[in-house]
Short mmCIF file of C-alpha atoms and ligand atoms in Angstrom, two decimals:
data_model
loop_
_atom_site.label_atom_id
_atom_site.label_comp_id
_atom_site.label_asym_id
_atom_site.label_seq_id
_atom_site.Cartn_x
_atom_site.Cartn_y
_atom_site.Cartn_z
CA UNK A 284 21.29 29.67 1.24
CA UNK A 285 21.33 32.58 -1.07
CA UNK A 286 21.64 36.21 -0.05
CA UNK A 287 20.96 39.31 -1.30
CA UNK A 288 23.79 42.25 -0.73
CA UNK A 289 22.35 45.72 -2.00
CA UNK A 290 25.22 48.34 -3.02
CA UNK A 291 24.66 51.30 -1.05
CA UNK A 292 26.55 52.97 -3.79
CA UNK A 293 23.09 53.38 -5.58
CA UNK A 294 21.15 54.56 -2.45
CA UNK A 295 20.21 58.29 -1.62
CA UNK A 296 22.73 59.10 0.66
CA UNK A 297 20.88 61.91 1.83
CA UNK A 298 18.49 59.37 3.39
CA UNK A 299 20.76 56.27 3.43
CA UNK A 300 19.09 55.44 7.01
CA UNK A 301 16.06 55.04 5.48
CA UNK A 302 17.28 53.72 2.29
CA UNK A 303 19.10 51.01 4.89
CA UNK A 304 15.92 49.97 6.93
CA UNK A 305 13.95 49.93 3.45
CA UNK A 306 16.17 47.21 2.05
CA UNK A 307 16.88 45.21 5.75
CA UNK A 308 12.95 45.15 6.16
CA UNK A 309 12.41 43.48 3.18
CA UNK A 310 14.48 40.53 3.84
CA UNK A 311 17.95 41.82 2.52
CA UNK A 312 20.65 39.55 4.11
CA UNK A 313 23.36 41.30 3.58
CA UNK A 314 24.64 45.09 3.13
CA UNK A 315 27.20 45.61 0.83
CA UNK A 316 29.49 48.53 1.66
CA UNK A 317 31.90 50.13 -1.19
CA UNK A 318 35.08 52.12 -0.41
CA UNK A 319 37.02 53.96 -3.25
CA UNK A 320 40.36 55.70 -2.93
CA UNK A 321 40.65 56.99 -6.15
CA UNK A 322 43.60 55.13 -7.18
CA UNK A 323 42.97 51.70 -6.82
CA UNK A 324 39.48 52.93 -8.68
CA UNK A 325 38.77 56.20 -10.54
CA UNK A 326 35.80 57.45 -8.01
CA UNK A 327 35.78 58.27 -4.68
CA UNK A 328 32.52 57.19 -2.53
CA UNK A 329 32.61 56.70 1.23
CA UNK A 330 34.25 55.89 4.43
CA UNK A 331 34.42 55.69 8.57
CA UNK A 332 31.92 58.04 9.44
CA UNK A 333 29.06 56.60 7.21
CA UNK A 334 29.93 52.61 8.23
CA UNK A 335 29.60 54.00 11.89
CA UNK A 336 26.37 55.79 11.56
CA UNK A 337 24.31 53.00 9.45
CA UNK A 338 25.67 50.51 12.12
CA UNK A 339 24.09 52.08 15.15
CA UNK A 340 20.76 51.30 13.27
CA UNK A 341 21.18 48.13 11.12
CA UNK A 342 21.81 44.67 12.46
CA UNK A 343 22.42 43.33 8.51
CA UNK A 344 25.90 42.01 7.78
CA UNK A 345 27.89 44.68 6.77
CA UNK A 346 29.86 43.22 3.42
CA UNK A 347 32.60 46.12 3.06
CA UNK A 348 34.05 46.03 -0.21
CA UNK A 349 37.33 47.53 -0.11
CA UNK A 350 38.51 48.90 -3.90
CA UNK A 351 41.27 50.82 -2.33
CA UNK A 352 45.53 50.20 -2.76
CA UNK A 353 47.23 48.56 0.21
CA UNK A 354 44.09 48.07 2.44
CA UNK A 355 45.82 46.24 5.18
CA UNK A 356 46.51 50.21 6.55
CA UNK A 357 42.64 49.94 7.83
CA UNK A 358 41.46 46.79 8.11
CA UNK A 359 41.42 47.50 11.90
CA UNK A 360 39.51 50.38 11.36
CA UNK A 361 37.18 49.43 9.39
CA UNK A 362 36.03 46.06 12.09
CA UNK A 363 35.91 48.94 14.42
CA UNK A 364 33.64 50.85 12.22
CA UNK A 365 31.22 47.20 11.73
CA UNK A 366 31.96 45.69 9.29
CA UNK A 367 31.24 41.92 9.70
CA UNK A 368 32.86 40.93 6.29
CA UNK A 369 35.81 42.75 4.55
CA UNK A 370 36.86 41.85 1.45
CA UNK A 371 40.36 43.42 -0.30
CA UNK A 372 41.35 43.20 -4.17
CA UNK A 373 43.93 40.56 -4.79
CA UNK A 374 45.34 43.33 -7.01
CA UNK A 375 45.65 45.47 -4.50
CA UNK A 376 47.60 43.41 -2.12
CA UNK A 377 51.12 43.03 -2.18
CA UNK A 378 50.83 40.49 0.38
CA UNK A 379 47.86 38.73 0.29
CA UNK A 380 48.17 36.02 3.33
CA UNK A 381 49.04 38.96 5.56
CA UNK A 382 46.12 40.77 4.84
CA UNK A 383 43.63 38.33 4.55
CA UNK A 384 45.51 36.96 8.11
CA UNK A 385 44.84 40.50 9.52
CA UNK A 386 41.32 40.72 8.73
CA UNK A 387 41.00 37.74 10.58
CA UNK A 388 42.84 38.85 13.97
CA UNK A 389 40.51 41.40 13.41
CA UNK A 390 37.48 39.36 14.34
CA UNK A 391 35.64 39.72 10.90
CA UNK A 392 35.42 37.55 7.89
CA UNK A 393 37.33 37.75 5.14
CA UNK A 394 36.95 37.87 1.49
CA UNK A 395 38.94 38.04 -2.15
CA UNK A 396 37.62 39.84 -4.97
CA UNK A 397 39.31 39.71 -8.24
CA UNK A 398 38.41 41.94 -10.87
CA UNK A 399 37.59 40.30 -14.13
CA UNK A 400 40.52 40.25 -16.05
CA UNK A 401 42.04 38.58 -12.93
CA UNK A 402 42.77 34.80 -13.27
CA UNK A 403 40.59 32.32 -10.92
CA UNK A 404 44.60 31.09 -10.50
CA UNK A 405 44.94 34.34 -8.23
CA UNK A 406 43.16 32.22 -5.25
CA UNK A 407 44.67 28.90 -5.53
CA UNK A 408 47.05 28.70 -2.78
CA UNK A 409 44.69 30.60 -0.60
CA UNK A 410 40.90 29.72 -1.02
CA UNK A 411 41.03 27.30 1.77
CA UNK A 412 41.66 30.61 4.02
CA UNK A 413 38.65 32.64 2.71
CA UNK A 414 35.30 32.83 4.20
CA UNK A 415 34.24 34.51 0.47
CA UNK A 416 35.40 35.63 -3.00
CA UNK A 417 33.73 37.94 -4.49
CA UNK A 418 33.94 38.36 -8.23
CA UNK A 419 33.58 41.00 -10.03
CA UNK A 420 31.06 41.16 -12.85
CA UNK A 421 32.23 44.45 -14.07
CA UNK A 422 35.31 46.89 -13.92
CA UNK A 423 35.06 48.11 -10.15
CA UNK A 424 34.74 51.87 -9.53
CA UNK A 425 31.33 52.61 -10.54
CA UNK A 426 27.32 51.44 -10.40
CA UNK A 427 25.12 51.02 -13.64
CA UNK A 428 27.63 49.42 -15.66
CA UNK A 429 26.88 46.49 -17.88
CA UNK A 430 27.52 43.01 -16.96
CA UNK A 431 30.15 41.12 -19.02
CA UNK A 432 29.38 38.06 -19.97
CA UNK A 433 33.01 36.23 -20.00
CA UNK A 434 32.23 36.34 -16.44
CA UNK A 435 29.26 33.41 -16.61
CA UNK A 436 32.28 30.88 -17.09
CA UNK A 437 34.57 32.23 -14.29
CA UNK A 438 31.71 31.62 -11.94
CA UNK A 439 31.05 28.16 -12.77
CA UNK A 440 34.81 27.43 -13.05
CA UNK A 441 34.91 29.23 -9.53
CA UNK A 442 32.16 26.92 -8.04
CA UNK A 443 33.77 23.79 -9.40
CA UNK A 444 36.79 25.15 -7.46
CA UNK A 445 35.17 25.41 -4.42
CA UNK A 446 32.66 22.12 -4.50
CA UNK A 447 35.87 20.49 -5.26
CA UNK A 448 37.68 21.12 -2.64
CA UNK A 449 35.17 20.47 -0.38
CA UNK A 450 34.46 24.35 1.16
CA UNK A 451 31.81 26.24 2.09
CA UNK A 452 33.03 29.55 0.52
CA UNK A 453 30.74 32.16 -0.24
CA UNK A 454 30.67 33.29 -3.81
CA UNK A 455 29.58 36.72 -4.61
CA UNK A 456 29.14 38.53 -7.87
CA UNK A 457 28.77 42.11 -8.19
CA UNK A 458 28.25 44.53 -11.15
CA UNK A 459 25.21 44.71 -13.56
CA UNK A 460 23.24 42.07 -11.91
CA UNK A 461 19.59 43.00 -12.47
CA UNK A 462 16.22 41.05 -12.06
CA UNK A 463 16.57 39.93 -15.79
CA UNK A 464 20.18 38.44 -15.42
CA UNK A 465 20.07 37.17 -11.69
CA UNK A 466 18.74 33.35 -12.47
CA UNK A 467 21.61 33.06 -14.95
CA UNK A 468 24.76 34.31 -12.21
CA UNK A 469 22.47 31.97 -9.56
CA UNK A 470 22.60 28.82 -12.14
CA UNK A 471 26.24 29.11 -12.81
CA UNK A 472 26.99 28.89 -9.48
CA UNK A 473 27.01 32.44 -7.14
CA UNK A 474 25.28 32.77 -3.68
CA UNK A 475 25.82 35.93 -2.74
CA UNK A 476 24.58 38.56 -4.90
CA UNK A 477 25.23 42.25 -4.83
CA UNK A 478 22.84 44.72 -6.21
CA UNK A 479 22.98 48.18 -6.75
CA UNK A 480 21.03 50.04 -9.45
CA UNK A 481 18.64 47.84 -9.70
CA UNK A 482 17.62 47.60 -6.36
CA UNK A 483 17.64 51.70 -5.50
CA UNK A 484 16.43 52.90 -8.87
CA UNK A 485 12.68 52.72 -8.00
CA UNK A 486 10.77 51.06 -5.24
CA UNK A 487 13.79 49.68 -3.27
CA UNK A 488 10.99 47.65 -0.98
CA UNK A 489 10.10 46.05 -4.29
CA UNK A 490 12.79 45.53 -5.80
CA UNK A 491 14.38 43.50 -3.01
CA UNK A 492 10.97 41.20 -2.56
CA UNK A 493 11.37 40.34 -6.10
CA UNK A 494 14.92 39.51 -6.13
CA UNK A 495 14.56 37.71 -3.04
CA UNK A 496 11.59 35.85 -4.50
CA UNK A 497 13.95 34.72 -7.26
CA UNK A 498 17.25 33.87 -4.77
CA UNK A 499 14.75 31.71 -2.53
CA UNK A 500 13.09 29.10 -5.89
CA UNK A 501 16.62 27.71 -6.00
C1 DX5 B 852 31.24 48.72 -8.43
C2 DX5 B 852 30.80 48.33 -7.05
C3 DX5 B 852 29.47 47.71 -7.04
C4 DX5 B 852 28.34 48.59 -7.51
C5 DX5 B 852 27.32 47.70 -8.15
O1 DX5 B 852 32.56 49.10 -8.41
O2 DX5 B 852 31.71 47.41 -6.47
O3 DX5 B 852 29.16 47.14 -5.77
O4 DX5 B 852 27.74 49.33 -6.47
O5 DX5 B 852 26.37 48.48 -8.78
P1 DX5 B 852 25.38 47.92 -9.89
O6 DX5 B 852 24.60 46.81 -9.25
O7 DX5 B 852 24.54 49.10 -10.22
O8 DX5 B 852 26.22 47.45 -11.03
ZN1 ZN B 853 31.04 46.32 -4.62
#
């Protein structure tokens, strides 16, 4: 089944609970979470104290994107804050077994994201360990960027990888993904789709119906 994630990145954070029920009310799946450091990526956005406060009042999954430099310092920290799924940069990692091992110990779900310059090569001694990759559909570090279209091919070659092998992986795609470009990231192969801008600029109740609306046809 297909899923919609919206980025909190693009909500008003002086009302995120309400920007929060908004989206889970209309059928959102998923709640995708970014971190920044400001070294892994430029910007910095959010961390403990925000996870904590939207999970007393949201029973979505929480989808934590982690763009921050060795993340295995938190991982327990950040299942203790609610995240269900946490998902670290490959190019972040130093060790990438241990840290996707840790998450696990952890109790949550674990996920790879490669940013797009990153070769699909990056995962294949350890896709059978993942419950999700998440590529990236733009530089991480900011919303409202354009999506970049080399990226169409990585996700088919990406689903091949994983209908080959015979797993159940989640793919996810996040950056520039807006109602006009969602069928296309759908057809090549994604089922998991993050959504910022263009589900908090404007009628956020809305904008998740219709993207739902197109997730459910396939
Ligand atoms: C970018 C973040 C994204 C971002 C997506 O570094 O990882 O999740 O919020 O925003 P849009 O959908 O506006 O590109
Ligand atoms: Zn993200």
């Amino acid at each position: 089944m297909n899923k919609l994630a919206p980025s909190i990145l693009a909500a008003d954070f002086a009302a995120l609970g309400e920007d929060v029920k908004k989206v889970e009310n209309a059928g959102a799946q998923y709640l995708h979470i970014d971190v920044m450091d400001g070294a892994f990526v430029p910007s910095l956005s959010l961390g403990f104290p925000v996870i904590e406060s939207i999970r007393r009042n949201s029973i979505m999954v929480f989808d934590v994107h982690l763009m921050i430099c060795d993340p295995d310092r938190y991982i327990q920290a950040f299942a203790d804050a609610g995240a269900d799924i946490i998902t670290v940069h490959a190019e972040a990692c130093t060790h990438l077994n241990r840290t996707v091992a840790a998450i696990k110990e952890a109790g949550v779900k674990a996920g790879v994201a490669l940013n797009p310059a990153t070769p699909l090569s990056a995962l294949e001694y350890i896709l059978e360990d993942l419950d999700l990759v998440l590529l990236m559909t733009v530089n991480p570090g900011f919303g409202g960027q354009k999506y970049i279209e080399s990226c169409t091919r990585k996700i088919q070659e990406l689903r091949r990888m994983i209908d080959g092998r015979g797993l159940e992986t989640d793919l996810e795609v996040d950056g520039g993904i807006k109602l006009n470009n969602v069928q296309k990231v759908l057809d090549a192969g994604a089922n998991v789709i993050v959504a910022g801008s263009a589900v908090f600029s404007g009628d956020a109740q809305k904008n998740v119906e219709d993207f739902l609306k197109i997730l459910d046809a396939k």
